[in-house]
């Protein structure tokens, strides 16, 4: 939720308490917070991030997004980006880089920094059992990419599941945090973020049902996709499900800053998949989503690759976190100013104040990740 353009959200007194107790908010965390002094309500950005990270780590959970009613095949750590066949193609000594937010000593301003991680840990989420992970995605992992409607569907569905799992984790982490610190429910930034996440989960559950319907009918053409194969290998990879407010022509798309419960905000699905000597770009949407009616068409009609690459980079920097970079890029190709540009751009909509938000947007407009080639 954008704190600069929306009214701060306040938990309704007679709705379920966000801590997950099952009680009404008025008789749970609100009542508890009355007994806590105002001094304890000072949640600055640094403390918020520290607390949020701890609760997010502690609330990981295992599930399977398979369409079976009862999945009993055992859970695994699935990759949203293929370990062998994608991550290994940009890795160096089995490692890649991701961006991680940090706060330095005596600073309340966050900074994204490159962090090296093992490729086996990169992009992993506990969202599938072994059976469904192998059965569903074999058509995009074991079969050469041909750009078929079915292959595009599975790339989109995997991106959806990764982001949905993350949103459910966020919900659990908020509940855990509020249960421990009930006074935090009165923090405007936290309450806004919680509300935004709740609405996103609601919308993603609608999308999941639509993916399931397509799977059962095998009518994969209900998704419309833009596919472009580049004749070079990019130095990064990404896959994500994001709601985007504008298309490449500057026309309005999803109304992402409208937080009315009557508004449904669908996602688009974006994957950048480097191969040995090429890179595959796939952008998909549900055809029934009128807000994105021009989105795919405008990408397909764009003849200016620089404009296309800059726009797709903007979408990733503004809305996504599931992006990984080659150590060759980070350690050998990027200048310090280029690293600064990338880290500032990827603060995106999580920027904690208006000044950083402005810097992030300016940086995102300047950035083109596709110019870095391996």
mmCIF file of C-alpha atoms in Angstrom, residues 18-241:
data_model
loop_
_atom_site.group_PDB
_atom_site.id
_atom_site.type_symbol
_atom_site.label_atom_id
_atom_site.label_comp_id
_atom_site.label_asym_id
_atom_site.label_seq_id
_atom_site.Cartn_x
_atom_site.Cartn_y
_atom_site.Cartn_z
ATOM 1 C CA UNK A 18 -5.029 -9.381 12.690
ATOM 2 C CA UNK A 19 -3.053 -11.427 15.231
ATOM 3 C CA UNK A 20 -5.153 -14.458 14.284
ATOM 4 C CA UNK A 21 -6.626 -15.077 17.758
ATOM 5 C CA UNK A 22 -10.150 -15.367 16.402
ATOM 6 C CA UNK A 23 -11.333 -12.545 18.671
ATOM 7 C CA UNK A 24 -12.619 -9.147 17.580
ATOM 8 C CA UNK A 25 -9.872 -6.540 17.318
ATOM 9 C CA UNK A 26 -11.503 -4.287 19.946
ATOM 10 C CA UNK A 27 -11.340 -7.042 22.544
ATOM 11 C CA UNK A 28 -7.902 -8.359 21.598
ATOM 12 C CA UNK A 29 -4.854 -6.400 20.414
ATOM 13 C CA UNK A 30 -6.587 -3.024 20.691
ATOM 14 C CA UNK A 31 -7.461 -3.681 24.342
ATOM 15 C CA UNK A 32 -3.980 -5.030 25.055
ATOM 16 C CA UNK A 33 -2.316 -2.027 23.428
ATOM 17 C CA UNK A 34 -4.053 0.334 25.877
ATOM 18 C CA UNK A 35 -1.904 -1.027 28.650
ATOM 19 C CA UNK A 36 1.323 -0.259 26.819
ATOM 20 C CA UNK A 37 2.936 3.149 27.082
ATOM 21 C CA UNK A 38 3.273 5.393 24.074
ATOM 22 C CA UNK A 39 7.057 5.067 24.259
ATOM 23 C CA UNK A 40 6.753 1.480 23.131
ATOM 24 C CA UNK A 41 4.796 2.483 20.034
ATOM 25 C CA UNK A 42 7.766 4.152 18.352
ATOM 26 C CA UNK A 43 8.439 1.722 15.521
ATOM 27 C CA UNK A 44 11.036 3.393 13.328
ATOM 28 C CA UNK A 45 11.911 1.944 9.920
ATOM 29 C CA UNK A 46 14.990 0.125 11.182
ATOM 30 C CA UNK A 47 13.140 -1.645 13.978
ATOM 31 C CA UNK A 48 10.201 -2.469 11.709
ATOM 32 C CA UNK A 49 12.465 -4.131 9.180
ATOM 33 C CA UNK A 50 14.405 -6.058 11.817
ATOM 34 C CA UNK A 51 11.224 -7.340 13.462
ATOM 35 C CA UNK A 52 9.579 -8.110 10.117
ATOM 36 C CA UNK A 53 12.571 -10.109 8.870
ATOM 37 C CA UNK A 54 12.681 -12.185 12.032
ATOM 38 C CA UNK A 55 8.998 -13.043 11.926
ATOM 39 C CA UNK A 56 9.143 -13.698 8.169
ATOM 40 C CA UNK A 57 11.980 -16.218 8.671
ATOM 41 C CA UNK A 58 10.117 -17.904 11.500
ATOM 42 C CA UNK A 59 6.837 -18.287 9.636
ATOM 43 C CA UNK A 60 7.946 -20.283 6.599
ATOM 44 C CA UNK A 61 5.586 -23.158 5.908
ATOM 45 C CA UNK A 62 5.259 -26.120 3.577
ATOM 46 C CA UNK A 63 2.344 -26.658 1.262
ATOM 47 C CA UNK A 64 1.583 -27.863 -2.257
ATOM 48 C CA UNK A 65 -0.162 -25.671 -4.788
ATOM 49 C CA UNK A 66 -1.091 -28.764 -6.779
ATOM 50 C CA UNK A 67 -4.693 -28.834 -7.952
ATOM 51 C CA UNK A 68 -5.459 -32.145 -6.223
ATOM 52 C CA UNK A 69 -7.867 -31.837 -3.303
ATOM 53 C CA UNK A 70 -5.557 -33.833 -1.063
ATOM 54 C CA UNK A 71 -1.852 -33.859 -1.813
ATOM 55 C CA UNK A 72 0.078 -36.428 0.216
ATOM 56 C CA UNK A 73 3.246 -36.821 -1.807
ATOM 57 C CA UNK A 74 5.573 -35.037 0.627
ATOM 58 C CA UNK A 75 6.760 -31.449 0.400
ATOM 59 C CA UNK A 76 10.039 -30.238 -1.112
ATOM 60 C CA UNK A 77 11.849 -26.949 -1.565
ATOM 61 C CA UNK A 78 10.837 -26.104 -5.138
ATOM 62 C CA UNK A 79 12.686 -23.627 -7.359
ATOM 63 C CA UNK A 80 10.744 -20.797 -8.953
ATOM 64 C CA UNK A 81 13.721 -20.588 -11.313
ATOM 65 C CA UNK A 82 15.160 -23.877 -12.467
ATOM 66 C CA UNK A 83 18.373 -24.802 -10.647
ATOM 67 C CA UNK A 84 19.876 -26.825 -13.494
ATOM 68 C CA UNK A 85 19.105 -25.122 -16.770
ATOM 69 C CA UNK A 86 18.675 -21.512 -15.622
ATOM 70 C CA UNK A 87 20.490 -20.572 -12.399
ATOM 71 C CA UNK A 88 23.518 -22.684 -13.259
ATOM 72 C CA UNK A 89 23.894 -20.770 -16.529
ATOM 73 C CA UNK A 90 24.546 -17.491 -14.743
ATOM 74 C CA UNK A 91 26.202 -18.921 -11.608
ATOM 75 C CA UNK A 92 29.895 -18.794 -10.782
ATOM 76 C CA UNK A 93 31.184 -21.601 -8.562
ATOM 77 C CA UNK A 94 27.552 -22.516 -7.809
ATOM 78 C CA UNK A 95 26.682 -19.057 -6.495
ATOM 79 C CA UNK A 96 24.537 -16.162 -7.692
ATOM 80 C CA UNK A 97 23.719 -12.739 -6.262
ATOM 81 C CA UNK A 98 20.443 -11.438 -4.907
ATOM 82 C CA UNK A 99 19.494 -8.059 -3.436
ATOM 83 C CA UNK A 100 18.979 -7.862 0.328
ATOM 84 C CA UNK A 101 17.864 -4.890 2.391
ATOM 85 C CA UNK A 102 20.194 -3.795 5.176
ATOM 86 C CA UNK A 103 20.440 -0.996 7.710
ATOM 87 C CA UNK A 104 23.875 0.275 8.618
ATOM 88 C CA UNK A 105 24.860 1.404 12.078
ATOM 89 C CA UNK A 106 23.533 4.857 13.019
ATOM 90 C CA UNK A 107 21.310 4.919 9.928
ATOM 91 C CA UNK A 108 17.524 4.652 9.760
ATOM 92 C CA UNK A 109 17.604 4.594 5.950
ATOM 93 C CA UNK A 110 17.545 1.156 4.310
ATOM 94 C CA UNK A 111 19.858 0.136 1.504
ATOM 95 C CA UNK A 112 19.635 -2.786 -0.871
ATOM 96 C CA UNK A 113 22.948 -4.592 -1.227
ATOM 97 C CA UNK A 114 24.137 -7.478 -3.351
ATOM 98 C CA UNK A 115 24.382 -10.714 -1.363
ATOM 99 C CA UNK A 116 25.975 -13.903 -2.701
ATOM 100 C CA UNK A 117 23.913 -17.069 -2.172
ATOM 101 C CA UNK A 118 24.226 -20.683 -3.268
ATOM 102 C CA UNK A 119 22.229 -21.466 -6.382
ATOM 103 C CA UNK A 120 20.562 -24.383 -4.603
ATOM 104 C CA UNK A 121 19.084 -21.903 -2.118
ATOM 105 C CA UNK A 122 18.240 -19.210 -4.655
ATOM 106 C CA UNK A 123 14.555 -18.842 -5.575
ATOM 107 C CA UNK A 124 13.540 -21.814 -3.377
ATOM 108 C CA UNK A 125 10.081 -21.851 -1.798
ATOM 109 C CA UNK A 126 8.147 -24.608 -0.018
ATOM 110 C CA UNK A 127 5.229 -24.599 -2.426
ATOM 111 C CA UNK A 128 5.089 -28.049 -4.005
ATOM 112 C CA UNK A 129 5.422 -31.723 -3.308
ATOM 113 C CA UNK A 130 7.954 -33.724 -5.292
ATOM 114 C CA UNK A 131 5.298 -35.332 -7.476
ATOM 115 C CA UNK A 132 3.569 -32.131 -8.574
ATOM 116 C CA UNK A 133 6.818 -30.229 -9.008
ATOM 117 C CA UNK A 134 8.076 -32.874 -11.434
ATOM 118 C CA UNK A 135 4.748 -33.614 -13.130
ATOM 119 C CA UNK A 136 3.641 -30.038 -13.700
ATOM 120 C CA UNK A 137 6.890 -28.449 -14.812
ATOM 121 C CA UNK A 138 8.492 -31.201 -16.873
ATOM 122 C CA UNK A 139 7.141 -29.526 -20.019
ATOM 123 C CA UNK A 140 9.273 -26.438 -19.323
ATOM 124 C CA UNK A 141 12.243 -28.161 -17.709
ATOM 125 C CA UNK A 142 12.663 -31.327 -19.811
ATOM 126 C CA UNK A 143 11.287 -30.150 -23.165
ATOM 127 C CA UNK A 144 12.964 -27.496 -25.378
ATOM 128 C CA UNK A 145 11.102 -24.199 -25.297
ATOM 129 C CA UNK A 146 8.814 -23.722 -28.282
ATOM 130 C CA UNK A 147 6.615 -20.924 -26.965
ATOM 131 C CA UNK A 148 3.509 -23.089 -26.856
ATOM 132 C CA UNK A 149 0.465 -21.898 -24.930
ATOM 133 C CA UNK A 150 0.922 -24.768 -22.477
ATOM 134 C CA UNK A 151 4.580 -23.932 -21.773
ATOM 135 C CA UNK A 152 3.714 -20.266 -21.255
ATOM 136 C CA UNK A 153 0.944 -21.319 -18.871
ATOM 137 C CA UNK A 154 3.331 -23.303 -16.643
ATOM 138 C CA UNK A 155 5.865 -20.480 -16.509
ATOM 139 C CA UNK A 156 3.053 -18.144 -15.420
ATOM 140 C CA UNK A 157 1.638 -20.603 -12.879
ATOM 141 C CA UNK A 158 4.998 -21.185 -11.224
ATOM 142 C CA UNK A 159 5.536 -17.427 -10.925
ATOM 143 C CA UNK A 160 2.084 -17.123 -9.384
ATOM 144 C CA UNK A 161 2.765 -19.847 -6.808
ATOM 145 C CA UNK A 162 6.070 -18.319 -5.721
ATOM 146 C CA UNK A 163 4.487 -14.918 -5.107
ATOM 147 C CA UNK A 164 1.365 -16.399 -3.474
ATOM 148 C CA UNK A 165 3.476 -18.433 -1.048
ATOM 149 C CA UNK A 166 5.363 -15.274 -0.123
ATOM 150 C CA UNK A 167 2.124 -13.353 0.508
ATOM 151 C CA UNK A 168 0.813 -16.110 2.773
ATOM 152 C CA UNK A 169 4.111 -16.015 4.679
ATOM 153 C CA UNK A 170 3.751 -12.271 5.078
ATOM 154 C CA UNK A 171 0.270 -12.754 6.508
ATOM 155 C CA UNK A 172 1.631 -15.251 9.035
ATOM 156 C CA UNK A 173 4.518 -12.965 9.933
ATOM 157 C CA UNK A 174 2.199 -10.003 10.529
ATOM 158 C CA UNK A 175 -0.009 -12.121 12.795
ATOM 159 C CA UNK A 176 3.013 -13.340 14.716
ATOM 160 C CA UNK A 177 4.329 -9.804 15.111
ATOM 161 C CA UNK A 178 0.977 -8.399 16.269
ATOM 162 C CA UNK A 179 0.539 -11.222 18.741
ATOM 163 C CA UNK A 180 3.917 -10.407 20.280
ATOM 164 C CA UNK A 181 3.519 -6.619 20.062
ATOM 165 C CA UNK A 182 -0.206 -5.658 20.041
ATOM 166 C CA UNK A 183 0.654 -1.954 20.121
ATOM 167 C CA UNK A 184 2.089 -2.377 16.600
ATOM 168 C CA UNK A 185 -1.480 -2.662 15.250
ATOM 169 C CA UNK A 186 -1.731 1.115 15.752
ATOM 170 C CA UNK A 187 1.281 1.793 13.543
ATOM 171 C CA UNK A 188 0.057 3.348 10.287
ATOM 172 C CA UNK A 189 2.772 1.863 8.093
ATOM 173 C CA UNK A 190 2.214 -1.641 9.444
ATOM 174 C CA UNK A 191 -1.553 -1.476 9.238
ATOM 175 C CA UNK A 192 -1.368 -0.191 5.650
ATOM 176 C CA UNK A 193 1.037 -2.962 4.653
ATOM 177 C CA UNK A 194 -1.121 -5.595 6.329
ATOM 178 C CA UNK A 195 -4.241 -4.386 4.539
ATOM 179 C CA UNK A 196 -2.494 -4.279 1.179
ATOM 180 C CA UNK A 197 -1.259 -7.831 1.658
ATOM 181 C CA UNK A 198 -4.751 -9.049 2.575
ATOM 182 C CA UNK A 199 -6.203 -7.599 -0.621
ATOM 183 C CA UNK A 200 -3.363 -9.077 -2.697
ATOM 184 C CA UNK A 201 -4.010 -12.537 -1.223
ATOM 185 C CA UNK A 202 -7.691 -12.232 -2.060
ATOM 186 C CA UNK A 203 -6.858 -11.327 -5.675
ATOM 187 C CA UNK A 204 -4.242 -14.089 -5.999
ATOM 188 C CA UNK A 205 -6.756 -16.680 -4.803
ATOM 189 C CA UNK A 206 -9.025 -15.625 -7.667
ATOM 190 C CA UNK A 207 -6.085 -16.047 -10.052
ATOM 191 C CA UNK A 208 -5.307 -19.489 -8.600
ATOM 192 C CA UNK A 209 -8.880 -20.617 -9.321
ATOM 193 C CA UNK A 210 -8.496 -19.388 -12.888
ATOM 194 C CA UNK A 211 -5.251 -21.324 -13.301
ATOM 195 C CA UNK A 212 -7.018 -24.406 -11.965
ATOM 196 C CA UNK A 213 -9.916 -23.978 -14.377
ATOM 197 C CA UNK A 214 -7.523 -23.770 -17.327
ATOM 198 C CA UNK A 215 -5.644 -26.840 -16.102
ATOM 199 C CA UNK A 216 -8.851 -28.873 -15.850
ATOM 200 C CA UNK A 217 -10.163 -27.752 -19.242
ATOM 201 C CA UNK A 218 -6.701 -27.815 -20.907
ATOM 202 C CA UNK A 219 -7.728 -24.564 -22.571
ATOM 203 C CA UNK A 220 -4.308 -22.933 -22.298
ATOM 204 C CA UNK A 221 -5.247 -20.280 -24.863
ATOM 205 C CA UNK A 222 -7.152 -18.442 -22.127
ATOM 206 C CA UNK A 223 -3.778 -16.880 -21.397
ATOM 207 C CA UNK A 224 -2.324 -14.382 -23.850
ATOM 208 C CA UNK A 225 1.465 -14.220 -23.984
ATOM 209 C CA UNK A 226 4.207 -12.093 -25.441
ATOM 210 C CA UNK A 227 7.337 -14.125 -26.189
ATOM 211 C CA UNK A 228 10.653 -12.754 -27.386
ATOM 212 C CA UNK A 229 13.848 -14.769 -27.817
ATOM 213 C CA UNK A 230 17.007 -12.689 -27.573
ATOM 214 C CA UNK A 231 20.181 -13.830 -29.399
ATOM 215 C CA UNK A 232 22.322 -13.452 -26.269
ATOM 216 C CA UNK A 233 22.442 -14.636 -22.658
ATOM 217 C CA UNK A 234 21.507 -12.035 -20.068
ATOM 218 C CA UNK A 235 23.468 -11.692 -16.823
ATOM 219 C CA UNK A 236 20.325 -12.011 -14.701
ATOM 220 C CA UNK A 237 17.191 -14.120 -14.420
ATOM 221 C CA UNK A 238 13.767 -13.413 -12.962
ATOM 222 C CA UNK A 239 10.237 -14.716 -12.660
ATOM 223 C CA UNK A 240 7.379 -12.925 -10.966
ATOM 224 C CA UNK A 241 3.650 -12.267 -10.719
#
